[in-house]
Amino acid sequence: MNPLLSDAFVDFLLTDVLDVAALCRLPAFEGPGAETINPWLAACRRVAREVLFPSYRAVDAEPPRLVDGRVLLHPKMHDAWRELVGLDVIAAVRQLPLTVTTLSNAYLMAGNLSAYGVAGLTAGAAHLIEAFGDDALKATYLEKMQSGAWTGTMALTEPQAGSSLADVTSRARPTDAGHYLISGAKIFISGGDQDLTENIVHLVLARIDGSPPGTKGISLFAVPKRRPGARGLVDNDVLVSGVIHKIGWRGLPSLALSFGDEGDCHGWLVGAPNQGLRCMFQMMNEARIMVGVNAAATASVAFHESLAYAKDRKQGRPLGGGDVQAPQVALTEHPDVRRMLLRQKAIVEGSLALLGLTARFADLSEHAVEEEQRVRAKAVLDLLTPIAKTFPAEKGFESNALALQLHGGYGYSSEYLPEAWLRDQKLNSIHEGTTTIQGLDLLGRKVVAGGGTALMALVEEMETDLAKSKLDVTTLRAAVQQLGAAVATLGEKGARGDLEGMLGHSADFLEAMSVVVIGWVWTKVTNACAGRDDAFADGLRAAATYWLVTDVPRVSALLDLCTSCERSFLDVRVDSF
């Protein structure tokens, strides 16, 4: 069976690179302790391999159906949900270091990302209520959601607004009873309805009547599909108005929802009025890391499938071999196949290491004993989040395409799984903030925030690891310096009000910085296996060297595009397209 992820690599990351034992000594994690990590990982691996992965093909082939106003999922999704609830996967996110659950959950996502998606969204929604809800909200919803009896969603997007949350028009009218009457329409709501649980709690962005326009007038509400009443749950005027037919993630329903068509949709304020976007950013940032993990997991399962295929499939003979009657050789004997496999490894394991490291900064930002360490970790986390979301999605799509390519004509058929994972992967560059939005966020807000203190902190982290490296990091050092100079130049353009000059190539800046960060991550990984001379360590050094030699040199050209404000796409007339 496909291993989904490399156990040896995940164990190495947790123990040697990320030092989870040190995290478990923090006061916040003294309860579970390091001794719980291996059993937890073993349980996640078992469920992923024995339950989720065997269900994936059937779930992909038969998407959810809307029947009499209720969304019905594939029966195997019910089996998967029971296993995830039994695993206590929702509550585990708050009990173990995020560094651990990030990598353990990657197995579940690689097994069946649609099944895990329901749990991941519920965990994020529950955490939002835990962080910002009042005591009554917590008493009503937390236990039900954390136990998996009820699920949760985030309902942000509206048909007319898309990613522009400033244009949200859903209304919230206050009542004397303490709740609000919610009305409006939302779209692309993952898990917005299903037949797994008796209730679904939507975290909805809406405007209280009289609130200011734009993002400053948005509030957050808990809006259950069925609201608790004196005699149990009653319908809460939340209806499915449409099912989105997707090319991937086909087991997790994506829906259009209508709130308050009959004027009887009750919602309860989460956090302060007009602070909804600030509250929701907690869930969105968590979701962005989760999307990155989904992307890395989807690339990983395809990489391992293509690696097994390349080892087993006999085709052709070595280059220069003149004997056409000689036995055929495995695909792994062909140079370009080895290139494609190593590129997949560099992307997949680089992504997993990046996400584990990002999660570690998240753990430290919340739980480090010293305030100075918490502040520094939060600054680095803010910079890494858009990269941790985007790099695994964009480069993961490339990696998935290579997995399909390695299967040749079989890869282009639905009899083999790489085409399904390729379809799944594309969504990861779109949802929870498209790549464009991540680039604008990184360059327009994150790297220039606080006078560039976060970038300085990140560069210090990089320089510490580069100084220890036994690899040739000359080009990477130069790229780090070029990155700092580019930020200074672009920051000056922004200060002059030249936002087009500053942000016109934000996507290129995001890619350049991602390449640099992954180069650093691979340096950190190979530092941790210094002195080892086995096949495992050799593979890591090969992937790191490949990335430093093939991708890091591209950073200079990408940053030149950014700082020169190349304008071909800005100056072309629309009718010239």
PDB file of N, CA, C and O in Angstrom, residues 183-231:
ATOM      1  N   SER A 183     -29.507  37.560   7.571  1.00  0.00           N
ATOM      2  CA  SER A 183     -30.036  37.366   6.214  1.00  0.00           C
ATOM      3  C   SER A 183     -28.909  37.597   5.215  1.00  0.00           C
ATOM      4  O   SER A 183     -28.061  38.467   5.400  1.00  0.00           O
ATOM      5  N   GLY A 184     -28.898  36.786   4.163  1.00  0.00           N
ATOM      6  CA  GLY A 184     -27.865  36.931   3.141  1.00  0.00           C
ATOM      7  C   GLY A 184     -27.554  35.605   2.474  1.00  0.00           C
ATOM      8  O   GLY A 184     -28.174  34.572   2.764  1.00  0.00           O
ATOM      9  N   ALA A 185     -26.592  35.655   1.578  1.00  0.00           N
ATOM     10  CA  ALA A 185     -26.206  34.463   0.810  1.00  0.00           C
ATOM     11  C   ALA A 185     -24.694  34.284   0.877  1.00  0.00           C
ATOM     12  O   ALA A 185     -23.932  35.257   0.790  1.00  0.00           O
ATOM     13  N   LYS A 186     -24.254  33.063   1.029  1.00  0.00           N
ATOM     14  CA  LYS A 186     -22.836  32.723   1.024  1.00  0.00           C
ATOM     15  C   LYS A 186     -22.604  31.634  -0.024  1.00  0.00           C
ATOM     16  O   LYS A 186     -23.517  30.861  -0.360  1.00  0.00           O
ATOM     17  N   ILE A 187     -21.380  31.567  -0.526  1.00  0.00           N
ATOM     18  CA  ILE A 187     -21.072  30.580  -1.574  1.00  0.00           C
ATOM     19  C   ILE A 187     -19.697  29.957  -1.304  1.00  0.00           C
ATOM     20  O   ILE A 187     -18.869  30.533  -0.593  1.00  0.00           O
ATOM     21  N   PHE A 188     -19.478  28.771  -1.886  1.00  0.00           N
ATOM     22  CA  PHE A 188     -18.243  28.003  -1.714  1.00  0.00           C
ATOM     23  C   PHE A 188     -18.011  27.654  -0.240  1.00  0.00           C
ATOM     24  O   PHE A 188     -16.886  27.737   0.262  1.00  0.00           O
ATOM     25  N   ILE A 189     -19.070  27.246   0.444  1.00  0.00           N
ATOM     26  CA  ILE A 189     -18.956  26.904   1.855  1.00  0.00           C
ATOM     27  C   ILE A 189     -18.670  25.406   1.976  1.00  0.00           C
ATOM     28  O   ILE A 189     -19.566  24.568   1.802  1.00  0.00           O
ATOM     29  N   SER A 190     -17.422  25.086   2.257  1.00  0.00           N
ATOM     30  CA  SER A 190     -17.013  23.679   2.372  1.00  0.00           C
ATOM     31  C   SER A 190     -17.652  23.056   3.604  1.00  0.00           C
ATOM     32  O   SER A 190     -17.585  23.613   4.701  1.00  0.00           O
ATOM     33  N   GLY A 191     -18.276  21.895   3.424  1.00  0.00           N
ATOM     34  CA  GLY A 191     -18.941  21.208   4.525  1.00  0.00           C
ATOM     35  C   GLY A 191     -20.163  21.938   5.032  1.00  0.00           C
ATOM     36  O   GLY A 191     -20.622  21.691   6.153  1.00  0.00           O
ATOM     37  N   GLY A 192     -20.737  22.825   4.193  1.00  0.00           N
ATOM     38  CA  GLY A 192     -21.877  23.640   4.613  1.00  0.00           C
ATOM     39  C   GLY A 192     -23.131  22.846   4.911  1.00  0.00           C
ATOM     40  O   GLY A 192     -24.035  23.356   5.590  1.00  0.00           O
ATOM     41  N   ASP A 193     -23.209  21.622   4.440  1.00  0.00           N
ATOM     42  CA  ASP A 193     -24.287  20.710   4.816  1.00  0.00           C
ATOM     43  C   ASP A 193     -23.799  19.294   4.564  1.00  0.00           C
ATOM     44  O   ASP A 193     -22.955  19.056   3.683  1.00  0.00           O
ATOM     45  N   GLN A 194     -24.294  18.349   5.364  1.00  0.00           N
ATOM     46  CA  GLN A 194     -23.909  16.933   5.220  1.00  0.00           C
ATOM     47  C   GLN A 194     -24.798  16.112   6.127  1.00  0.00           C
ATOM     48  O   GLN A 194     -25.548  16.661   6.950  1.00  0.00           O
ATOM     49  N   ASP A 195     -24.756  14.818   5.958  1.00  0.00           N
ATOM     50  CA  ASP A 195     -25.576  13.930   6.781  1.00  0.00           C
ATOM     51  C   ASP A 195     -24.730  13.125   7.772  1.00  0.00           C
ATOM     52  O   ASP A 195     -25.128  12.058   8.223  1.00  0.00           O
ATOM     53  N   LEU A 196     -23.561  13.660   8.125  1.00  0.00           N
ATOM     54  CA  LEU A 196     -22.710  12.999   9.107  1.00  0.00           C
ATOM     55  C   LEU A 196     -23.170  13.282  10.529  1.00  0.00           C
ATOM     56  O   LEU A 196     -23.085  12.420  11.404  1.00  0.00           O
ATOM     57  N   THR A 197     -23.629  14.516  10.781  1.00  0.00           N
ATOM     58  CA  THR A 197     -23.967  14.952  12.136  1.00  0.00           C
ATOM     59  C   THR A 197     -25.332  15.622  12.124  1.00  0.00           C
ATOM     60  O   THR A 197     -25.826  16.055  11.076  1.00  0.00           O
ATOM     61  N   GLU A 198     -25.894  15.787  13.301  1.00  0.00           N
ATOM     62  CA  GLU A 198     -27.233  16.370  13.401  1.00  0.00           C
ATOM     63  C   GLU A 198     -27.236  17.884  13.301  1.00  0.00           C
ATOM     64  O   GLU A 198     -28.289  18.493  13.125  1.00  0.00           O
ATOM     65  N   ASN A 199     -26.061  18.513  13.411  1.00  0.00           N
ATOM     66  CA  ASN A 199     -26.035  19.966  13.384  1.00  0.00           C
ATOM     67  C   ASN A 199     -24.707  20.468  12.824  1.00  0.00           C
ATOM     68  O   ASN A 199     -23.674  19.779  12.918  1.00  0.00           O
ATOM     69  N   ILE A 200     -24.738  21.671  12.258  1.00  0.00           N
ATOM     70  CA  ILE A 200     -23.570  22.318  11.676  1.00  0.00           C
ATOM     71  C   ILE A 200     -23.578  23.768  12.152  1.00  0.00           C
ATOM     72  O   ILE A 200     -24.596  24.460  12.037  1.00  0.00           O
ATOM     73  N   VAL A 201     -22.457  24.216  12.672  1.00  0.00           N
ATOM     74  CA  VAL A 201     -22.353  25.577  13.199  1.00  0.00           C
ATOM     75  C   VAL A 201     -21.545  26.419  12.211  1.00  0.00           C
ATOM     76  O   VAL A 201     -20.351  26.172  12.004  1.00  0.00           O
ATOM     77  N   HIS A 202     -22.199  27.408  11.614  1.00  0.00           N
ATOM     78  CA  HIS A 202     -21.545  28.279  10.649  1.00  0.00           C
ATOM     79  C   HIS A 202     -21.015  29.524  11.345  1.00  0.00           C
ATOM     80  O   HIS A 202     -21.741  30.173  12.101  1.00  0.00           O
ATOM     81  N   LEU A 203     -19.762  29.858  11.086  1.00  0.00           N
ATOM     82  CA  LEU A 203     -19.199  31.127  11.546  1.00  0.00           C
ATOM     83  C   LEU A 203     -19.333  32.102  10.383  1.00  0.00           C
ATOM     84  O   LEU A 203     -18.632  31.983   9.371  1.00  0.00           O
ATOM     85  N   VAL A 204     -20.257  33.058  10.524  1.00  0.00           N
ATOM     86  CA  VAL A 204     -20.725  33.883   9.410  1.00  0.00           C
ATOM     87  C   VAL A 204     -20.293  35.333   9.590  1.00  0.00           C
ATOM     88  O   VAL A 204     -20.463  35.919  10.676  1.00  0.00           O
ATOM     89  N   LEU A 205     -19.762  35.934   8.529  1.00  0.00           N
ATOM     90  CA  LEU A 205     -19.486  37.370   8.511  1.00  0.00           C
ATOM     91  C   LEU A 205     -20.717  38.110   8.002  1.00  0.00           C
ATOM     92  O   LEU A 205     -21.280  37.757   6.956  1.00  0.00           O
ATOM     93  N   ALA A 206     -21.137  39.125   8.727  1.00  0.00           N
ATOM     94  CA  ALA A 206     -22.309  39.924   8.334  1.00  0.00           C
ATOM     95  C   ALA A 206     -22.169  41.321   8.936  1.00  0.00           C
ATOM     96  O   ALA A 206     -21.325  41.564   9.814  1.00  0.00           O
ATOM     97  N   ARG A 207     -23.020  42.234   8.466  1.00  0.00           N
ATOM     98  CA  ARG A 207     -22.996  43.615   8.954  1.00  0.00           C
ATOM     99  C   ARG A 207     -24.197  43.880   9.848  1.00  0.00           C
ATOM    100  O   ARG A 207     -25.344  43.662   9.446  1.00  0.00           O
ATOM    101  N   ILE A 208     -23.923  44.362  11.054  1.00  0.00           N
ATOM    102  CA  ILE A 208     -25.004  44.826  11.916  1.00  0.00           C
ATOM    103  C   ILE A 208     -25.571  46.112  11.314  1.00  0.00           C
ATOM    104  O   ILE A 208     -24.808  46.983  10.860  1.00  0.00           O
ATOM    105  N   ASP A 209     -26.869  46.228  11.268  1.00  0.00           N
ATOM    106  CA  ASP A 209     -27.492  47.427  10.703  1.00  0.00           C
ATOM    107  C   ASP A 209     -26.889  48.687  11.326  1.00  0.00           C
ATOM    108  O   ASP A 209     -26.760  48.793  12.562  1.00  0.00           O
ATOM    109  N   GLY A 210     -26.497  49.622  10.456  1.00  0.00           N
ATOM    110  CA  GLY A 210     -25.915  50.868  10.919  1.00  0.00           C
ATOM    111  C   GLY A 210     -24.405  50.851  11.032  1.00  0.00           C
ATOM    112  O   GLY A 210     -23.806  51.883  11.356  1.00  0.00           O
ATOM    113  N   SER A 211     -23.752  49.712  10.766  1.00  0.00           N
ATOM    114  CA  SER A 211     -22.292  49.632  10.864  1.00  0.00           C
ATOM    115  C   SER A 211     -21.635  50.351   9.697  1.00  0.00           C
ATOM    116  O   SER A 211     -22.229  50.508   8.625  1.00  0.00           O
ATOM    117  N   PRO A 212     -20.394  50.806   9.861  1.00  0.00           N
ATOM    118  CA  PRO A 212     -19.702  51.515   8.782  1.00  0.00           C
ATOM    119  C   PRO A 212     -19.416  50.603   7.600  1.00  0.00           C
ATOM    120  O   PRO A 212     -19.381  49.375   7.743  1.00  0.00           O
ATOM    121  N   PRO A 213     -19.202  51.181   6.422  1.00  0.00           N
ATOM    122  CA  PRO A 213     -18.903  50.369   5.237  1.00  0.00           C
ATOM    123  C   PRO A 213     -17.497  49.775   5.311  1.00  0.00           C
ATOM    124  O   PRO A 213     -16.692  50.132   6.178  1.00  0.00           O
ATOM    125  N   GLY A 214     -17.203  48.871   4.378  1.00  0.00           N
ATOM    126  CA  GLY A 214     -15.880  48.268   4.303  1.00  0.00           C
ATOM    127  C   GLY A 214     -15.647  47.244   5.393  1.00  0.00           C
ATOM    128  O   GLY A 214     -16.552  46.825   6.113  1.00  0.00           O
ATOM    129  N   THR A 215     -14.389  46.862   5.551  1.00  0.00           N
ATOM    130  CA  THR A 215     -14.053  45.806   6.503  1.00  0.00           C
ATOM    131  C   THR A 215     -14.239  46.245   7.951  1.00  0.00           C
ATOM    132  O   THR A 215     -14.354  45.409   8.845  1.00  0.00           O
ATOM    133  N   LYS A 216     -14.284  47.568   8.208  1.00  0.00           N
ATOM    134  CA  LYS A 216     -14.438  48.049   9.584  1.00  0.00           C
ATOM    135  C   LYS A 216     -15.847  47.826  10.128  1.00  0.00           C
ATOM    136  O   LYS A 216     -16.072  47.996  11.330  1.00  0.00           O
ATOM    137  N   GLY A 217     -16.784  47.478   9.255  1.00  0.00           N
ATOM    138  CA  GLY A 217     -18.160  47.286   9.709  1.00  0.00           C
ATOM    139  C   GLY A 217     -18.621  45.847   9.685  1.00  0.00           C
ATOM    140  O   GLY A 217     -19.829  45.576   9.663  1.00  0.00           O
ATOM    141  N   ILE A 218     -17.686  44.897   9.699  1.00  0.00           N
ATOM    142  CA  ILE A 218     -18.032  43.476   9.616  1.00  0.00           C
ATOM    143  C   ILE A 218     -17.977  42.843  11.006  1.00  0.00           C
ATOM    144  O   ILE A 218     -17.024  43.038  11.749  1.00  0.00           O
ATOM    145  N   SER A 219     -19.009  42.073  11.329  1.00  0.00           N
ATOM    146  CA  SER A 219     -19.055  41.344  12.602  1.00  0.00           C
ATOM    147  C   SER A 219     -19.135  39.840  12.328  1.00  0.00           C
ATOM    148  O   SER A 219     -19.443  39.410  11.215  1.00  0.00           O
ATOM    149  N   LEU A 220     -18.858  39.059  13.364  1.00  0.00           N
ATOM    150  CA  LEU A 220     -18.823  37.599  13.237  1.00  0.00           C
ATOM    151  C   LEU A 220     -19.939  36.993  14.092  1.00  0.00           C
ATOM    152  O   LEU A 220     -20.151  37.414  15.235  1.00  0.00           O
ATOM    153  N   PHE A 221     -20.627  36.002  13.527  1.00  0.00           N
ATOM    154  CA  PHE A 221     -21.764  35.387  14.211  1.00  0.00           C
ATOM    155  C   PHE A 221     -21.679  33.862  14.129  1.00  0.00           C
ATOM    156  O   PHE A 221     -21.250  33.300  13.122  1.00  0.00           O
ATOM    157  N   ALA A 222     -22.111  33.226  15.196  1.00  0.00           N
ATOM    158  CA  ALA A 222     -22.328  31.779  15.188  1.00  0.00           C
ATOM    159  C   ALA A 222     -23.772  31.541  14.767  1.00  0.00           C
ATOM    160  O   ALA A 222     -24.707  31.990  15.431  1.00  0.00           O
ATOM    161  N   VAL A 223     -23.927  30.832  13.649  1.00  0.00           N
ATOM    162  CA  VAL A 223     -25.263  30.596  13.082  1.00  0.00           C
ATOM    163  C   VAL A 223     -25.424  29.096  12.863  1.00  0.00           C
ATOM    164  O   VAL A 223     -24.915  28.542  11.881  1.00  0.00           O
ATOM    165  N   PRO A 224     -26.088  28.389  13.762  1.00  0.00           N
ATOM    166  CA  PRO A 224     -26.254  26.944  13.590  1.00  0.00           C
ATOM    167  C   PRO A 224     -27.295  26.624  12.526  1.00  0.00           C
ATOM    168  O   PRO A 224     -28.234  27.396  12.306  1.00  0.00           O
ATOM    169  N   LYS A 225     -27.124  25.484  11.879  1.00  0.00           N
ATOM    170  CA  LYS A 225     -28.160  25.018  10.950  1.00  0.00           C
ATOM    171  C   LYS A 225     -29.455  24.765  11.711  1.00  0.00           C
ATOM    172  O   LYS A 225     -30.548  25.108  11.257  1.00  0.00           O
ATOM    173  N   ARG A 226     -29.309  24.179  12.908  1.00  0.00           N
ATOM    174  CA  ARG A 226     -30.458  23.946  13.784  1.00  0.00           C
ATOM    175  C   ARG A 226     -30.131  24.545  15.149  1.00  0.00           C
ATOM    176  O   ARG A 226     -29.088  24.226  15.728  1.00  0.00           O
ATOM    177  N   ARG A 227     -30.968  25.415  15.646  1.00  0.00           N
ATOM    178  CA  ARG A 227     -30.668  26.100  16.904  1.00  0.00           C
ATOM    179  C   ARG A 227     -31.274  25.353  18.089  1.00  0.00           C
ATOM    180  O   ARG A 227     -32.369  24.782  17.995  1.00  0.00           O
ATOM    181  N   PRO A 228     -30.557  25.342  19.199  1.00  0.00           N
ATOM    182  CA  PRO A 228     -31.088  24.687  20.408  1.00  0.00           C
ATOM    183  C   PRO A 228     -32.332  25.422  20.921  1.00  0.00           C
ATOM    184  O   PRO A 228     -32.350  26.655  21.021  1.00  0.00           O
ATOM    185  N   GLY A 229     -33.375  24.651  21.227  1.00  0.00           N
ATOM    186  CA  GLY A 229     -34.598  25.197  21.797  1.00  0.00           C
ATOM    187  C   GLY A 229     -34.992  24.441  23.050  1.00  0.00           C
ATOM    188  O   GLY A 229     -34.293  23.514  23.484  1.00  0.00           O
ATOM    189  N   ALA A 230     -36.118  24.813  23.621  1.00  0.00           N
ATOM    190  CA  ALA A 230     -36.563  24.190  24.872  1.00  0.00           C
ATOM    191  C   ALA A 230     -36.809  22.699  24.703  1.00  0.00           C
ATOM    192  O   ALA A 230     -36.638  21.921  25.647  1.00  0.00           O
ATOM    193  N   ARG A 231     -37.211  22.288  23.506  1.00  0.00           N
ATOM    194  CA  ARG A 231     -37.526  20.876  23.256  1.00  0.00           C
ATOM    195  C   ARG A 231     -36.527  20.209  22.311  1.00  0.00           C
ATOM    196  O   ARG A 231     -36.853  19.249  21.620  1.00  0.00           O
TER     197      ARG A 231
END
